[in-house]
mmCIF file of C-alpha atoms in Angstrom:
data_model
loop_
_atom_site.group_PDB
_atom_site.id
_atom_site.type_symbol
_atom_site.label_atom_id
_atom_site.label_comp_id
_atom_site.label_asym_id
_atom_site.label_seq_id
_atom_site.Cartn_x
_atom_site.Cartn_y
_atom_site.Cartn_z
ATOM 1 C CA ASP A 1 151.948 49.917 206.489
ATOM 2 C CA ALA A 2 148.845 51.429 205.001
ATOM 3 C CA MET A 3 149.681 53.859 202.221
ATOM 4 C CA VAL A 4 146.228 55.113 201.272
ATOM 5 C CA ILE A 5 143.853 55.347 204.190
ATOM 6 C CA GLN A 6 140.151 55.942 203.967
ATOM 7 C CA ASN A 7 137.907 56.810 206.853
ATOM 8 C CA PRO A 8 135.427 55.680 207.740
ATOM 9 C CA ARG A 9 135.223 52.282 206.064
ATOM 10 C CA TYR A 10 131.443 52.316 206.362
ATOM 11 C CA GLN A 11 129.289 55.426 206.435
ATOM 12 C CA VAL A 12 125.549 55.667 206.823
ATOM 13 C CA THR A 13 123.769 58.911 206.104
ATOM 14 C CA GLN A 14 120.228 60.070 205.576
ATOM 15 C CA PHE A 15 118.714 61.213 202.348
ATOM 16 C CA GLY A 16 119.724 64.830 201.825
ATOM 17 C CA LYS A 17 122.105 65.029 204.795
ATOM 18 C CA PRO A 18 125.585 66.208 203.794
ATOM 19 C CA VAL A 19 128.370 63.722 204.274
ATOM 20 C CA THR A 20 132.155 63.918 204.012
ATOM 21 C CA LEU A 21 134.493 61.048 203.263
ATOM 22 C CA SER A 22 138.188 61.377 203.919
ATOM 23 C CA CYS A 23 141.348 60.012 202.374
ATOM 24 C CA SER A 24 144.946 60.353 203.454
ATOM 25 C CA GLN A 25 148.184 59.118 201.948
ATOM 26 C CA THR A 26 151.694 58.503 203.181
ATOM 27 C CA LEU A 27 153.211 58.261 199.697
ATOM 28 C CA ASN A 28 153.633 61.998 199.090
ATOM 29 C CA HIS A 29 152.056 61.522 195.659
ATOM 30 C CA ASN A 30 151.095 64.478 193.551
ATOM 31 C CA VAL A 31 147.778 63.136 192.319
ATOM 32 C CA MET A 32 144.743 62.069 194.324
ATOM 33 C CA TYR A 33 141.628 60.614 192.754
ATOM 34 C CA TRP A 34 138.085 59.853 193.840
ATOM 35 C CA TYR A 35 136.129 57.056 192.214
ATOM 36 C CA GLN A 36 132.578 55.873 192.698
ATOM 37 C CA GLN A 37 131.899 52.169 192.342
ATOM 38 C CA LYS A 38 128.390 50.787 192.383
ATOM 39 C CA SER A 39 127.587 47.133 192.821
ATOM 40 C CA SER A 40 128.897 44.932 189.986
ATOM 41 C CA GLN A 41 130.194 47.949 188.076
ATOM 42 C CA ALA A 42 133.649 49.258 187.313
ATOM 43 C CA PRO A 43 135.036 52.206 189.283
ATOM 44 C CA LYS A 44 133.989 55.522 187.773
ATOM 45 C CA LEU A 45 136.313 58.481 188.069
ATOM 46 C CA LEU A 46 134.655 61.505 189.679
ATOM 47 C CA PHE A 47 137.570 63.939 189.818
ATOM 48 C CA HIS A 48 141.207 64.250 190.654
ATOM 49 C CA TYR A 49 143.680 66.734 192.066
ATOM 50 C CA TYR A 50 147.103 67.266 190.572
ATOM 51 C CA ASP A 51 148.748 69.077 193.444
ATOM 52 C CA LYS A 52 146.242 71.868 194.115
ATOM 53 C CA ASP A 53 144.729 71.797 190.641
ATOM 54 C CA PHE A 54 141.234 70.337 190.660
ATOM 55 C CA ASN A 55 140.012 68.426 187.612
ATOM 56 C CA ASN A 56 136.361 67.470 187.433
ATOM 57 C CA GLU A 57 135.037 64.793 185.096
ATOM 58 C CA ALA A 58 132.410 66.195 182.741
ATOM 59 C CA ASP A 59 129.645 63.901 183.964
ATOM 60 C CA THR A 60 130.275 64.226 187.699
ATOM 61 C CA PRO A 61 127.147 65.704 189.328
ATOM 62 C CA ASP A 62 127.432 69.065 191.063
ATOM 63 C CA ASN A 63 126.323 67.312 194.230
ATOM 64 C CA PHE A 64 129.873 65.965 194.530
ATOM 65 C CA GLN A 65 132.645 68.277 195.640
ATOM 66 C CA SER A 66 136.202 67.752 196.772
ATOM 67 C CA ARG A 67 138.825 69.495 198.856
ATOM 68 C CA ARG A 68 142.531 68.942 199.160
ATOM 69 C CA PRO A 69 143.909 71.090 201.959
ATOM 70 C CA ASN A 70 147.408 69.643 201.713
ATOM 71 C CA THR A 71 149.381 66.931 199.926
ATOM 72 C CA SER A 72 148.350 64.195 202.327
ATOM 73 C CA PHE A 73 144.607 64.685 202.633
ATOM 74 C CA CYS A 74 141.693 64.781 200.242
ATOM 75 C CA PHE A 75 137.982 64.939 201.065
ATOM 76 C CA LEU A 76 134.869 64.000 199.145
ATOM 77 C CA ASP A 77 131.798 66.028 200.055
ATOM 78 C CA ILE A 78 128.350 64.923 198.994
ATOM 79 C CA ARG A 79 126.121 67.899 199.572
ATOM 80 C CA SER A 80 122.713 66.244 199.358
ATOM 81 C CA PRO A 81 123.026 62.478 199.102
ATOM 82 C CA GLY A 82 120.351 60.677 197.198
ATOM 83 C CA LEU A 83 119.527 56.987 197.234
ATOM 84 C CA GLY A 84 121.417 56.637 193.968
ATOM 85 C CA ASP A 85 124.626 57.800 195.606
ATOM 86 C CA ALA A 86 124.897 54.657 197.697
ATOM 87 C CA ALA A 87 128.134 53.081 196.546
ATOM 88 C CA MET A 88 131.725 52.290 197.397
ATOM 89 C CA TYR A 89 133.898 55.382 197.181
ATOM 90 C CA LEU A 90 137.519 54.721 196.357
ATOM 91 C CA CYS A 91 140.413 57.075 196.840
ATOM 92 C CA ALA A 92 143.600 56.548 194.858
ATOM 93 C CA THR A 93 146.942 58.277 194.484
ATOM 94 C CA SER A 94 149.698 58.309 191.919
ATOM 95 C CA ARG A 95 153.050 60.017 191.644
ATOM 96 C CA ASP A 96 151.924 61.701 188.450
ATOM 97 C CA LEU A 97 149.169 61.283 185.892
ATOM 98 C CA ALA A 98 151.122 58.621 184.042
ATOM 99 C CA GLY A 99 151.851 56.617 187.139
ATOM 100 C CA VAL A 100 150.457 53.520 188.735
ATOM 101 C CA GLU A 101 147.535 54.252 190.992
ATOM 102 C CA PHE A 102 147.470 53.034 194.579
ATOM 103 C CA PHE A 103 143.995 52.535 195.935
ATOM 104 C CA GLY A 104 142.641 52.758 199.430
ATOM 105 C CA PRO A 105 140.240 50.153 200.835
ATOM 106 C CA GLY A 106 137.213 52.283 200.066
ATOM 107 C CA THR A 107 134.315 53.697 202.051
ATOM 108 C CA ARG A 108 130.967 52.053 201.595
ATOM 109 C CA LEU A 109 128.234 54.668 201.765
ATOM 110 C CA THR A 110 124.670 53.755 202.626
ATOM 111 C CA VAL A 111 121.914 56.321 202.162
ATOM 112 C CA LEU A 112 118.728 55.767 204.137
ATOM 113 C CA LEU B 1 140.842 58.112 175.906
ATOM 114 C CA ALA B 2 141.299 54.648 174.476
ATOM 115 C CA LYS B 3 138.410 52.279 175.131
ATOM 116 C CA THR B 4 139.124 48.739 176.232
ATOM 117 C CA THR B 5 137.174 45.571 175.561
ATOM 118 C CA GLN B 6 137.544 42.447 177.687
ATOM 119 C CA PRO B 7 135.539 39.267 178.142
ATOM 120 C CA ILE B 8 132.928 39.744 180.837
ATOM 121 C CA SER B 9 133.800 36.512 182.596
ATOM 122 C CA MET B 10 136.103 33.501 182.505
ATOM 123 C CA ASP B 11 136.254 30.221 184.360
ATOM 124 C CA SER B 12 139.355 28.231 185.167
ATOM 125 C CA TYR B 13 140.559 25.484 187.462
ATOM 126 C CA GLU B 14 143.255 25.547 190.072
ATOM 127 C CA GLY B 15 146.727 25.031 188.689
ATOM 128 C CA GLN B 16 145.878 26.169 185.170
ATOM 129 C CA GLU B 17 147.371 29.099 183.332
ATOM 130 C CA VAL B 18 144.840 31.816 182.595
ATOM 131 C CA ASN B 19 145.142 34.286 179.761
ATOM 132 C CA ILE B 20 142.867 37.325 179.655
ATOM 133 C CA THR B 21 142.970 39.361 176.464
ATOM 134 C CA CYS B 22 142.069 43.005 176.206
ATOM 135 C CA SER B 23 141.434 44.948 172.991
ATOM 136 C CA HIS B 24 142.391 48.610 172.759
ATOM 137 C CA ASN B 25 142.283 49.564 169.106
ATOM 138 C CA ASN B 26 142.583 53.299 169.691
ATOM 139 C CA ILE B 27 145.609 53.208 171.950
ATOM 140 C CA ALA B 28 147.720 56.362 171.677
ATOM 141 C CA THR B 29 151.433 56.365 171.053
ATOM 142 C CA ASN B 30 152.318 57.349 174.597
ATOM 143 C CA ASP B 31 149.718 55.212 176.379
ATOM 144 C CA TYR B 32 150.712 52.494 178.806
ATOM 145 C CA ILE B 33 148.698 49.325 179.434
ATOM 146 C CA THR B 34 147.958 48.562 183.055
ATOM 147 C CA TRP B 35 146.138 45.696 184.724
ATOM 148 C CA TYR B 36 144.474 45.802 188.107
ATOM 149 C CA GLN B 37 142.913 43.096 190.267
ATOM 150 C CA GLN B 38 139.953 43.730 192.524
ATOM 151 C CA PHE B 39 138.479 41.524 195.222
ATOM 152 C CA PRO B 40 134.971 42.174 196.575
ATOM 153 C CA SER B 41 134.772 45.145 198.941
ATOM 154 C CA GLN B 42 138.397 46.106 198.350
ATOM 155 C CA GLY B 43 140.124 48.716 196.254
ATOM 156 C CA PRO B 44 141.779 47.642 192.996
ATOM 157 C CA ARG B 45 145.350 46.440 193.271
ATOM 158 C CA PHE B 46 148.034 47.016 190.659
ATOM 159 C CA ILE B 47 149.214 43.839 188.934
ATOM 160 C CA ILE B 48 151.412 44.820 186.018
ATOM 161 C CA GLN B 49 152.090 47.576 183.522
ATOM 162 C CA GLY B 50 153.722 47.563 180.117
ATOM 163 C CA TYR B 51 154.263 49.531 176.956
ATOM 164 C CA LYS B 52 155.335 46.935 174.394
ATOM 165 C CA THR B 53 156.572 43.357 173.981
ATOM 166 C CA LYS B 54 156.580 41.368 177.210
ATOM 167 C CA VAL B 55 156.708 42.291 180.855
ATOM 168 C CA THR B 56 156.960 39.787 183.682
ATOM 169 C CA ASN B 57 156.841 40.172 187.432
ATOM 170 C CA GLU B 58 156.365 37.838 190.359
ATOM 171 C CA VAL B 59 152.627 37.446 189.834
ATOM 172 C CA ALA B 60 151.907 37.786 186.109
ATOM 173 C CA SER B 61 153.134 38.337 182.584
ATOM 174 C CA LEU B 62 151.870 40.865 180.103
ATOM 175 C CA PHE B 63 152.155 40.237 176.390
ATOM 176 C CA ILE B 64 151.775 43.156 173.989
ATOM 177 C CA PRO B 65 152.012 42.624 170.215
ATOM 178 C CA ALA B 66 153.861 45.045 167.971
ATOM 179 C CA ASP B 67 150.719 46.966 166.952
ATOM 180 C CA ARG B 68 149.743 47.394 170.625
ATOM 181 C CA LYS B 69 146.052 47.100 169.769
ATOM 182 C CA SER B 70 145.612 44.319 172.281
ATOM 183 C CA SER B 71 147.300 42.866 175.306
ATOM 184 C CA THR B 72 147.142 39.585 177.212
ATOM 185 C CA LEU B 73 147.478 39.166 180.938
ATOM 186 C CA SER B 74 148.824 35.742 181.815
ATOM 187 C CA LEU B 75 148.387 34.312 185.292
ATOM 188 C CA PRO B 76 150.456 31.150 185.830
ATOM 189 C CA ARG B 77 148.972 28.305 187.865
ATOM 190 C CA VAL B 78 145.983 30.092 189.333
ATOM 191 C CA SER B 79 144.603 29.265 192.751
ATOM 192 C CA LEU B 80 141.194 29.826 194.323
ATOM 193 C CA SER B 81 142.463 33.106 195.760
ATOM 194 C CA ASP B 82 142.914 34.486 192.245
ATOM 195 C CA THR B 83 139.143 34.653 191.870
ATOM 196 C CA ALA B 84 138.590 38.358 191.296
ATOM 197 C CA VAL B 85 137.761 40.997 188.717
ATOM 198 C CA TYR B 86 140.622 41.952 186.419
ATOM 199 C CA TYR B 87 140.664 45.354 184.754
ATOM 200 C CA CYS B 88 142.657 46.362 181.706
ATOM 201 C CA LEU B 89 143.328 50.093 181.484
ATOM 202 C CA VAL B 90 144.971 52.150 178.804
ATOM 203 C CA GLY B 91 146.215 55.655 179.290
ATOM 204 C CA GLY B 92 148.552 57.610 181.444
ATOM 205 C CA SER B 93 150.119 59.701 178.720
ATOM 206 C CA GLY B 94 150.708 63.396 178.966
ATOM 207 C CA ASN B 95 149.073 65.799 181.348
ATOM 208 C CA THR B 96 145.622 64.355 180.821
ATOM 209 C CA GLY B 97 146.658 60.738 181.087
ATOM 210 C CA LYS B 98 143.982 59.620 183.503
ATOM 211 C CA LEU B 99 143.215 55.946 183.774
ATOM 212 C CA ILE B 100 139.613 55.048 182.963
ATOM 213 C CA PHE B 101 138.285 51.646 183.999
ATOM 214 C CA GLY B 102 136.487 49.409 181.523
ATOM 215 C CA GLN B 103 134.047 46.695 182.476
ATOM 216 C CA GLY B 104 136.631 44.189 183.670
ATOM 217 C CA THR B 105 136.774 40.388 183.508
ATOM 218 C CA THR B 106 135.410 38.325 186.362
ATOM 219 C CA LEU B 107 137.666 35.311 186.775
ATOM 220 C CA GLN B 108 136.222 32.376 188.656
ATOM 221 C CA VAL B 109 138.760 29.750 189.698
ATOM 222 C CA LYS B 110 137.255 26.393 190.577
ATOM 223 C CA PRO B 111 138.795 23.598 192.637
#
């Protein structure tokens, strides 16, 4: 059974057109993370939620926002996608900040 | 956050034991060491986690010396399907214990 689900798996958007990626979890974990992974690079943490507390990484562009309406769901909003935002976006969860992270399959974003 | 250093790539042959070493000189007292495996176009998958000495599970062993400034992931008898990127991460302590990915090691297993 899938534990961390990301939809869609592939997303195509146009330059400057807002896009939302979604993540859901069945683990009831406290923490949800969003990572960006570009080709041949390591995943880069964008931000995370501990319960309802949002924690942004210092170098995450303002263009990236996130929402967590409840424990199970977390959204990544890219307000004005640029060509450089084309990447795989990974959602992960963990029971707490010291815990093992469970990753979803990722959403591959293409920006035209 | 402690920085990790791993070899960029390694080659091996089927049936061999593979050892990937990771350096983490600035590891904090409460930090854990965690290894993930990632196949192309998939999310990373947890392999093993440890704090000190040796940890073993059904897929790997993790060796951590007393000073904890390095760790070695050991994969017994690798197969072609073990070709992947392996990430060593250090962290997870306290309320800011986020895990930050380093560059990872690309393991290529040859027939």
